[in-house]
mmCIF file of C-alpha atoms in Angstrom:
data_model
loop_
_atom_site.group_PDB
_atom_site.id
_atom_site.type_symbol
_atom_site.label_atom_id
_atom_site.label_comp_id
_atom_site.label_asym_id
_atom_site.label_seq_id
_atom_site.Cartn_x
_atom_site.Cartn_y
_atom_site.Cartn_z
ATOM 1 C CA MET A 1 16.059 -25.953 -63.545
ATOM 2 C CA LEU A 2 14.387 -29.316 -64.048
ATOM 3 C CA SER A 3 14.229 -30.777 -67.517
ATOM 4 C CA PRO A 4 10.771 -31.668 -68.847
ATOM 5 C CA PRO A 5 9.612 -35.262 -68.475
ATOM 6 C CA SER A 6 10.635 -37.582 -71.269
ATOM 7 C CA PRO A 7 8.309 -40.075 -72.973
ATOM 8 C CA SER A 8 10.782 -42.765 -71.906
ATOM 9 C CA GLN A 9 9.686 -42.204 -68.293
ATOM 10 C CA ASN A 10 6.509 -44.064 -69.198
ATOM 11 C CA HIS A 11 7.298 -47.781 -69.211
ATOM 12 C CA LEU A 12 4.992 -48.595 -72.135
ATOM 13 C CA LEU A 13 6.457 -45.900 -74.376
ATOM 14 C CA ALA A 14 9.982 -46.830 -73.290
ATOM 15 C CA ALA A 15 9.389 -50.474 -74.251
ATOM 16 C CA LEU A 16 8.451 -49.670 -77.857
ATOM 17 C CA PRO A 17 10.958 -50.523 -80.555
ATOM 18 C CA LYS A 18 12.472 -47.413 -82.124
ATOM 19 C CA ALA A 19 10.436 -47.614 -85.354
ATOM 20 C CA ASP A 20 7.159 -48.042 -83.433
ATOM 21 C CA PHE A 21 7.966 -45.148 -81.113
ATOM 22 C CA GLU A 22 8.916 -42.889 -84.026
ATOM 23 C CA ARG A 23 5.490 -43.459 -85.654
ATOM 24 C CA VAL A 24 3.733 -41.943 -82.624
ATOM 25 C CA ALA A 25 6.426 -39.586 -81.251
ATOM 26 C CA ALA A 26 5.397 -36.544 -83.288
ATOM 27 C CA SER A 27 1.804 -36.941 -82.034
ATOM 28 C CA LEU A 28 2.721 -37.178 -78.350
ATOM 29 C CA GLU A 29 1.885 -34.007 -76.453
ATOM 30 C CA LEU A 30 3.336 -33.262 -73.019
ATOM 31 C CA VAL A 31 0.553 -32.067 -70.699
ATOM 32 C CA ALA A 32 0.499 -30.916 -67.103
ATOM 33 C CA MET A 33 -1.664 -33.056 -64.848
ATOM 34 C CA PRO A 34 -2.775 -30.880 -61.908
ATOM 35 C CA LEU A 35 -4.014 -32.522 -58.722
ATOM 36 C CA GLY A 36 -7.746 -33.251 -58.866
ATOM 37 C CA GLU A 37 -8.144 -32.688 -62.608
ATOM 38 C CA MET A 38 -10.851 -34.899 -64.090
ATOM 39 C CA ILE A 39 -9.465 -36.192 -67.386
ATOM 40 C CA TYR A 40 -12.334 -38.605 -68.110
ATOM 41 C CA GLU A 41 -15.942 -38.635 -67.047
ATOM 42 C CA PRO A 42 -18.176 -41.705 -67.360
ATOM 43 C CA ASN A 43 -19.954 -42.214 -70.675
ATOM 44 C CA LEU A 44 -18.433 -39.153 -72.372
ATOM 45 C CA PRO A 45 -16.342 -39.459 -75.552
ATOM 46 C CA LEU A 46 -12.620 -40.021 -75.012
ATOM 47 C CA ARG A 47 -10.423 -37.903 -77.254
ATOM 48 C CA TYR A 48 -7.015 -38.855 -75.862
ATOM 49 C CA ALA A 49 -5.072 -41.625 -74.213
ATOM 50 C CA TYR A 50 -2.648 -40.551 -71.483
ATOM 51 C CA PHE A 51 0.769 -42.035 -70.742
ATOM 52 C CA PRO A 52 1.676 -40.741 -67.263
ATOM 53 C CA THR A 53 5.337 -39.980 -66.626
ATOM 54 C CA THR A 54 5.365 -38.212 -63.251
ATOM 55 C CA SER A 55 1.648 -38.168 -62.415
ATOM 56 C CA ILE A 56 -0.689 -40.809 -61.035
ATOM 57 C CA VAL A 57 -4.300 -41.108 -62.213
ATOM 58 C CA SER A 58 -7.018 -42.765 -60.177
ATOM 59 C CA LEU A 59 -9.755 -44.700 -61.994
ATOM 60 C CA HIS A 60 -13.078 -44.507 -60.159
ATOM 61 C CA TYR A 61 -16.299 -46.347 -60.766
ATOM 62 C CA VAL A 62 -19.139 -43.892 -60.220
ATOM 63 C CA MET A 63 -22.543 -45.160 -59.107
ATOM 64 C CA GLU A 64 -25.917 -43.623 -60.013
ATOM 65 C CA SER A 65 -26.041 -41.968 -56.585
ATOM 66 C CA GLY A 66 -22.773 -40.175 -57.341
ATOM 67 C CA ALA A 67 -20.805 -42.265 -54.862
ATOM 68 C CA SER A 68 -17.567 -43.664 -56.237
ATOM 69 C CA ALA A 69 -14.761 -46.040 -55.372
ATOM 70 C CA GLU A 70 -11.263 -46.304 -56.744
ATOM 71 C CA ALA A 71 -10.900 -49.377 -58.920
ATOM 72 C CA ALA A 72 -7.274 -48.852 -59.984
ATOM 73 C CA GLY A 73 -4.443 -46.384 -60.271
ATOM 74 C CA VAL A 74 -2.248 -45.697 -63.279
ATOM 75 C CA GLY A 75 1.217 -44.213 -63.111
ATOM 76 C CA ASN A 76 4.318 -44.397 -65.259
ATOM 77 C CA GLU A 77 3.746 -48.124 -65.780
ATOM 78 C CA GLY A 78 0.676 -47.671 -67.920
ATOM 79 C CA ILE A 79 -1.898 -45.870 -69.981
ATOM 80 C CA VAL A 80 -5.184 -44.175 -69.168
ATOM 81 C CA GLY A 81 -7.682 -44.865 -71.931
ATOM 82 C CA VAL A 82 -7.773 -48.632 -72.332
ATOM 83 C CA SER A 83 -11.357 -48.352 -73.613
ATOM 84 C CA LEU A 84 -10.077 -46.675 -76.769
ATOM 85 C CA PHE A 85 -8.310 -49.758 -78.090
ATOM 86 C CA MET A 86 -10.756 -52.244 -76.586
ATOM 87 C CA GLY A 87 -13.585 -51.151 -78.861
ATOM 88 C CA SER A 88 -15.204 -48.142 -77.198
ATOM 89 C CA ASN A 89 -14.728 -44.419 -77.324
ATOM 90 C CA THR A 90 -16.207 -43.926 -73.843
ATOM 91 C CA SER A 91 -15.349 -45.219 -70.394
ATOM 92 C CA ILE A 92 -17.566 -46.433 -67.579
ATOM 93 C CA SER A 93 -15.125 -44.940 -65.069
ATOM 94 C CA SER A 94 -13.898 -41.492 -64.283
ATOM 95 C CA ALA A 95 -10.188 -40.701 -64.284
ATOM 96 C CA VAL A 96 -8.912 -38.137 -61.774
ATOM 97 C CA VAL A 97 -5.338 -36.975 -61.191
ATOM 98 C CA GLN A 98 -4.313 -38.330 -57.783
ATOM 99 C CA THR A 99 -0.701 -37.111 -57.840
ATOM 100 C CA ALA A 100 0.164 -34.011 -59.842
ATOM 101 C CA GLY A 101 2.805 -34.253 -62.529
ATOM 102 C CA HIS A 102 2.913 -34.748 -66.277
ATOM 103 C CA ALA A 103 1.776 -37.174 -68.931
ATOM 104 C CA TYR A 104 2.048 -37.529 -72.661
ATOM 105 C CA ARG A 105 -1.287 -37.608 -74.377
ATOM 106 C CA LEU A 106 -2.006 -39.142 -77.745
ATOM 107 C CA GLU A 107 -5.070 -38.547 -79.886
ATOM 108 C CA ALA A 108 -7.417 -41.509 -79.889
ATOM 109 C CA SER A 109 -7.220 -41.899 -83.675
ATOM 110 C CA VAL A 110 -3.406 -42.149 -83.604
ATOM 111 C CA LEU A 111 -3.481 -44.731 -80.793
ATOM 112 C CA LEU A 112 -6.125 -46.788 -82.564
ATOM 113 C CA ALA A 113 -4.259 -46.718 -85.883
ATOM 114 C CA GLU A 114 -1.077 -47.931 -84.189
ATOM 115 C CA PHE A 115 -2.993 -50.603 -82.255
ATOM 116 C CA GLN A 116 -4.620 -51.867 -85.465
ATOM 117 C CA ARG A 117 -1.206 -52.373 -87.076
ATOM 118 C CA ALA A 118 -1.161 -55.528 -84.904
ATOM 119 C CA GLY A 119 2.471 -55.037 -83.988
ATOM 120 C CA PHE A 120 4.373 -54.562 -80.766
ATOM 121 C CA MET A 121 2.171 -51.692 -79.552
ATOM 122 C CA GLN A 122 -0.882 -53.935 -79.719
ATOM 123 C CA ARG A 123 0.858 -56.719 -77.792
ATOM 124 C CA ILE A 124 2.143 -54.426 -75.058
ATOM 125 C CA LEU A 125 -1.209 -52.669 -74.648
ATOM 126 C CA LEU A 126 -3.040 -55.988 -74.367
ATOM 127 C CA ARG A 127 -0.517 -57.210 -71.778
ATOM 128 C CA TYR A 128 -0.983 -53.974 -69.854
ATOM 129 C CA SER A 129 -4.773 -54.430 -70.014
ATOM 130 C CA GLN A 130 -4.348 -57.847 -68.390
ATOM 131 C CA ALA A 131 -2.229 -56.287 -65.635
ATOM 132 C CA LEU A 132 -4.843 -53.569 -65.114
ATOM 133 C CA MET A 133 -7.620 -56.175 -64.806
ATOM 134 C CA THR A 134 -5.507 -58.013 -62.235
ATOM 135 C CA GLN A 135 -5.023 -54.791 -60.282
ATOM 136 C CA ILE A 136 -8.783 -54.131 -60.325
ATOM 137 C CA MET A 137 -9.479 -57.658 -59.022
ATOM 138 C CA GLN A 138 -6.834 -57.296 -56.293
ATOM 139 C CA THR A 139 -8.365 -53.973 -55.262
ATOM 140 C CA ALA A 140 -11.815 -55.545 -54.998
ATOM 141 C CA VAL A 141 -10.523 -58.424 -52.872
ATOM 142 C CA CYS A 142 -8.439 -56.098 -50.700
ATOM 143 C CA ASN A 143 -11.407 -53.777 -50.125
ATOM 144 C CA ARG A 144 -13.539 -56.742 -49.084
ATOM 145 C CA HIS A 145 -11.120 -58.765 -46.951
ATOM 146 C CA HIS A 146 -8.455 -56.421 -45.561
ATOM 147 C CA SER A 147 -8.600 -53.964 -42.699
ATOM 148 C CA ILE A 148 -8.561 -50.228 -43.372
ATOM 149 C CA GLU A 149 -4.922 -50.159 -42.208
ATOM 150 C CA GLN A 150 -3.966 -52.896 -44.673
ATOM 151 C CA GLN A 151 -5.812 -51.100 -47.481
ATOM 152 C CA LEU A 152 -3.970 -47.869 -46.662
ATOM 153 C CA CYS A 153 -0.607 -49.674 -46.661
ATOM 154 C CA ARG A 154 -1.359 -51.216 -50.056
ATOM 155 C CA TRP A 155 -2.393 -47.839 -51.482
ATOM 156 C CA LEU A 156 0.721 -46.119 -50.074
ATOM 157 C CA LEU A 157 3.051 -48.798 -51.456
ATOM 158 C CA LEU A 158 1.447 -48.628 -54.920
ATOM 159 C CA THR A 159 1.731 -44.831 -54.859
ATOM 160 C CA LEU A 160 5.393 -44.919 -53.769
ATOM 161 C CA ASP A 161 6.173 -47.405 -56.558
ATOM 162 C CA ARG A 162 4.810 -44.931 -59.100
ATOM 163 C CA ILE A 163 6.513 -41.758 -57.880
ATOM 164 C CA PRO A 164 9.636 -41.026 -59.920
ATOM 165 C CA ALA A 165 12.953 -41.288 -58.102
ATOM 166 C CA SER A 166 14.540 -37.895 -57.505
#
Protein backbone atom coordinates (compact mmCIF):
# COMPACT_ATOMS: atom_id res chain seq x y z
CA MET A 1 0.00 0.00 0.00
CA LEU A 2 1.30 3.44 -0.93
CA SER A 3 1.68 6.04 1.77
CA PRO A 4 -0.16 9.34 1.25
CA PRO A 5 1.79 12.22 -0.26
CA SER A 6 3.70 14.35 2.20
CA PRO A 7 3.72 18.16 2.20
CA SER A 8 7.50 17.91 1.85
CA GLN A 9 6.98 16.60 -1.70
CA ASN A 10 6.12 20.17 -2.65
CA HIS A 11 9.37 22.10 -3.00
CA LEU A 12 7.96 25.36 -1.60
CA LEU A 13 6.55 23.71 1.52
CA ALA A 14 9.73 21.66 1.95
CA ALA A 15 11.86 24.82 1.84
CA LEU A 16 10.04 26.49 4.75
CA PRO A 17 11.85 26.71 8.06
CA LYS A 18 10.29 24.46 10.69
CA ALA A 19 8.56 27.29 12.59
CA ASP A 20 7.05 28.72 9.38
CA PHE A 21 5.84 25.31 8.24
CA GLU A 22 4.31 24.56 11.65
CA ARG A 23 2.21 27.76 11.46
CA VAL A 24 0.45 26.50 8.31
CA ALA A 25 0.72 22.70 8.74
CA ALA A 26 -2.54 22.27 10.65
CA SER A 27 -4.39 24.17 7.89
CA LEU A 28 -2.99 22.11 5.01
CA GLU A 29 -5.55 19.72 3.58
CA LEU A 30 -4.56 16.81 1.34
CA VAL A 31 -6.87 16.70 -1.69
CA ALA A 32 -7.14 14.38 -4.66
CA MET A 33 -6.60 16.09 -7.99
CA PRO A 34 -8.43 14.04 -10.65
CA LEU A 35 -7.49 14.44 -14.31
CA GLY A 36 -9.42 17.27 -15.96
CA GLU A 37 -10.73 18.83 -12.74
CA MET A 38 -11.13 22.59 -13.05
CA ILE A 39 -9.83 24.05 -9.79
CA TYR A 40 -10.06 27.71 -10.87
CA GLU A 41 -12.22 29.47 -13.40
CA PRO A 42 -11.47 32.98 -14.68
CA ASN A 43 -12.83 35.88 -12.65
CA LEU A 44 -14.37 33.72 -9.92
CA PRO A 45 -13.32 34.06 -6.26
CA LEU A 46 -10.38 31.89 -5.20
CA ARG A 47 -10.88 30.17 -1.87
CA TYR A 48 -7.71 28.07 -1.77
CA ALA A 49 -4.12 27.94 -2.89
CA TYR A 50 -2.85 24.53 -4.01
CA PHE A 51 0.60 23.07 -3.44
CA PRO A 52 0.84 20.11 -5.85
CA THR A 53 2.78 17.08 -4.66
CA THR A 54 2.07 14.41 -7.28
CA SER A 55 -0.25 16.29 -9.64
CA ILE A 56 0.40 18.82 -12.37
CA VAL A 57 -1.95 21.76 -12.99
CA SER A 58 -2.16 23.60 -16.28
CA LEU A 59 -2.84 27.35 -16.25
CA HIS A 60 -4.85 28.44 -19.29
CA TYR A 61 -5.70 31.89 -20.52
CA VAL A 62 -9.28 31.80 -21.79
CA MET A 63 -10.39 34.21 -24.50
CA GLU A 64 -13.88 35.69 -24.90
CA SER A 65 -14.60 33.16 -27.66
CA GLY A 66 -13.91 30.32 -25.21
CA ALA A 67 -10.66 29.36 -26.92
CA SER A 68 -7.74 28.90 -24.55
CA ALA A 69 -4.01 28.33 -24.52
CA GLU A 70 -1.75 26.97 -21.83
CA ALA A 71 0.38 29.72 -20.34
CA ALA A 72 2.18 27.62 -17.71
CA GLY A 73 2.17 24.41 -15.75
CA VAL A 74 2.59 23.96 -12.01
CA GLY A 75 3.80 20.79 -10.35
CA ASN A 76 5.60 19.97 -7.14
CA GLU A 77 7.88 22.97 -7.64
CA GLY A 78 5.17 25.52 -7.02
CA ILE A 79 1.81 26.86 -6.01
CA VAL A 80 -1.45 27.41 -7.85
CA GLY A 81 -3.05 30.63 -6.65
CA VAL A 82 -0.41 33.31 -7.05
CA SER A 83 -3.18 35.91 -7.45
CA LEU A 84 -4.11 35.44 -3.80
CA PHE A 85 -0.91 36.95 -2.44
CA MET A 86 -0.42 39.40 -5.31
CA GLY A 87 -3.47 41.44 -4.35
CA SER A 88 -6.46 39.74 -5.95
CA ASN A 89 -8.91 37.08 -4.93
CA THR A 90 -9.65 36.11 -8.54
CA SER A 91 -7.55 34.88 -11.44
CA ILE A 92 -7.63 35.77 -15.12
CA SER A 93 -6.70 32.18 -15.96
CA SER A 94 -8.31 28.83 -15.46
CA ALA A 95 -6.46 26.04 -13.68
CA VAL A 96 -7.08 22.47 -14.84
CA VAL A 97 -5.50 19.26 -13.56
CA GLN A 98 -3.25 17.98 -16.36
CA THR A 99 -1.79 15.00 -14.49
CA ALA A 100 -3.85 13.35 -11.76
CA GLY A 101 -2.40 13.08 -8.29
CA HIS A 102 -2.60 15.01 -5.04
CA ALA A 103 -2.01 18.48 -3.67
CA TYR A 104 -2.20 20.21 -0.34
CA ARG A 105 -4.62 23.08 -0.32
CA LEU A 106 -4.54 26.02 2.03
CA GLU A 107 -7.35 28.48 2.68
CA ALA A 108 -6.70 31.85 1.09
CA SER A 109 -6.93 33.67 4.42
CA VAL A 110 -4.24 31.46 5.99
CA LEU A 111 -1.91 31.93 3.01
CA LEU A 112 -2.43 35.68 3.01
CA ALA A 113 -1.82 35.97 6.76
CA GLU A 114 1.45 34.05 6.44
CA PHE A 115 2.49 36.10 3.40
CA GLN A 116 1.81 39.35 5.26
CA ARG A 117 4.14 38.31 8.08
CA ALA A 118 6.86 39.36 5.60
CA GLY A 119 9.04 36.40 6.49
CA PHE A 120 10.48 33.48 4.58
CA MET A 121 7.13 32.42 3.09
CA GLN A 122 6.75 35.83 1.47
CA ARG A 123 10.27 35.71 0.02
CA ILE A 124 9.89 32.21 -1.38
CA LEU A 125 6.47 32.94 -2.89
CA LEU A 126 7.76 36.10 -4.57
CA ARG A 127 10.76 34.18 -5.96
CA TYR A 128 8.40 31.50 -7.24
CA SER A 129 6.22 34.20 -8.86
CA GLN A 130 9.29 35.43 -10.74
CA ALA A 131 10.00 31.89 -11.93
CA LEU A 132 6.38 31.49 -13.03
CA MET A 133 6.53 34.75 -15.01
CA THR A 134 9.70 33.50 -16.68
CA GLN A 135 7.98 30.23 -17.58
CA ILE A 136 5.02 32.13 -19.07
CA MET A 137 7.39 34.27 -21.19
CA GLN A 138 9.32 31.19 -22.35
CA THR A 139 6.04 29.51 -23.30
CA ALA A 140 4.99 32.53 -25.35
CA VAL A 141 8.31 32.66 -27.19
CA CYS A 142 8.33 28.89 -27.74
CA ASN A 143 4.78 28.95 -29.11
CA ARG A 144 5.74 31.72 -31.52
CA HIS A 145 9.18 30.60 -32.71
CA HIS A 146 9.44 26.81 -32.32
CA SER A 147 8.02 24.03 -34.43
CA ILE A 148 5.18 21.88 -33.12
CA GLU A 149 7.71 19.07 -32.53
CA GLN A 150 9.93 21.37 -30.46
CA GLN A 151 6.92 22.59 -28.47
CA LEU A 152 5.89 18.99 -27.77
CA CYS A 153 9.42 18.10 -26.63
CA ARG A 154 9.49 21.08 -24.27
CA TRP A 155 6.08 20.16 -22.84
CA LEU A 156 7.09 16.50 -22.38
CA LEU A 157 10.36 17.43 -20.65
CA LEU A 158 8.59 19.85 -18.28
CA THR A 159 5.99 17.19 -17.49
CA LEU A 160 8.64 14.50 -16.85
CA ASP A 161 10.51 16.89 -14.53
CA ARG A 162 7.36 17.26 -12.43
CA ILE A 163 6.35 13.60 -12.15
CA PRO A 164 7.51 12.12 -8.85
CA ALA A 165 10.18 9.44 -9.04
CA SER A 166 8.83 5.99 -8.22
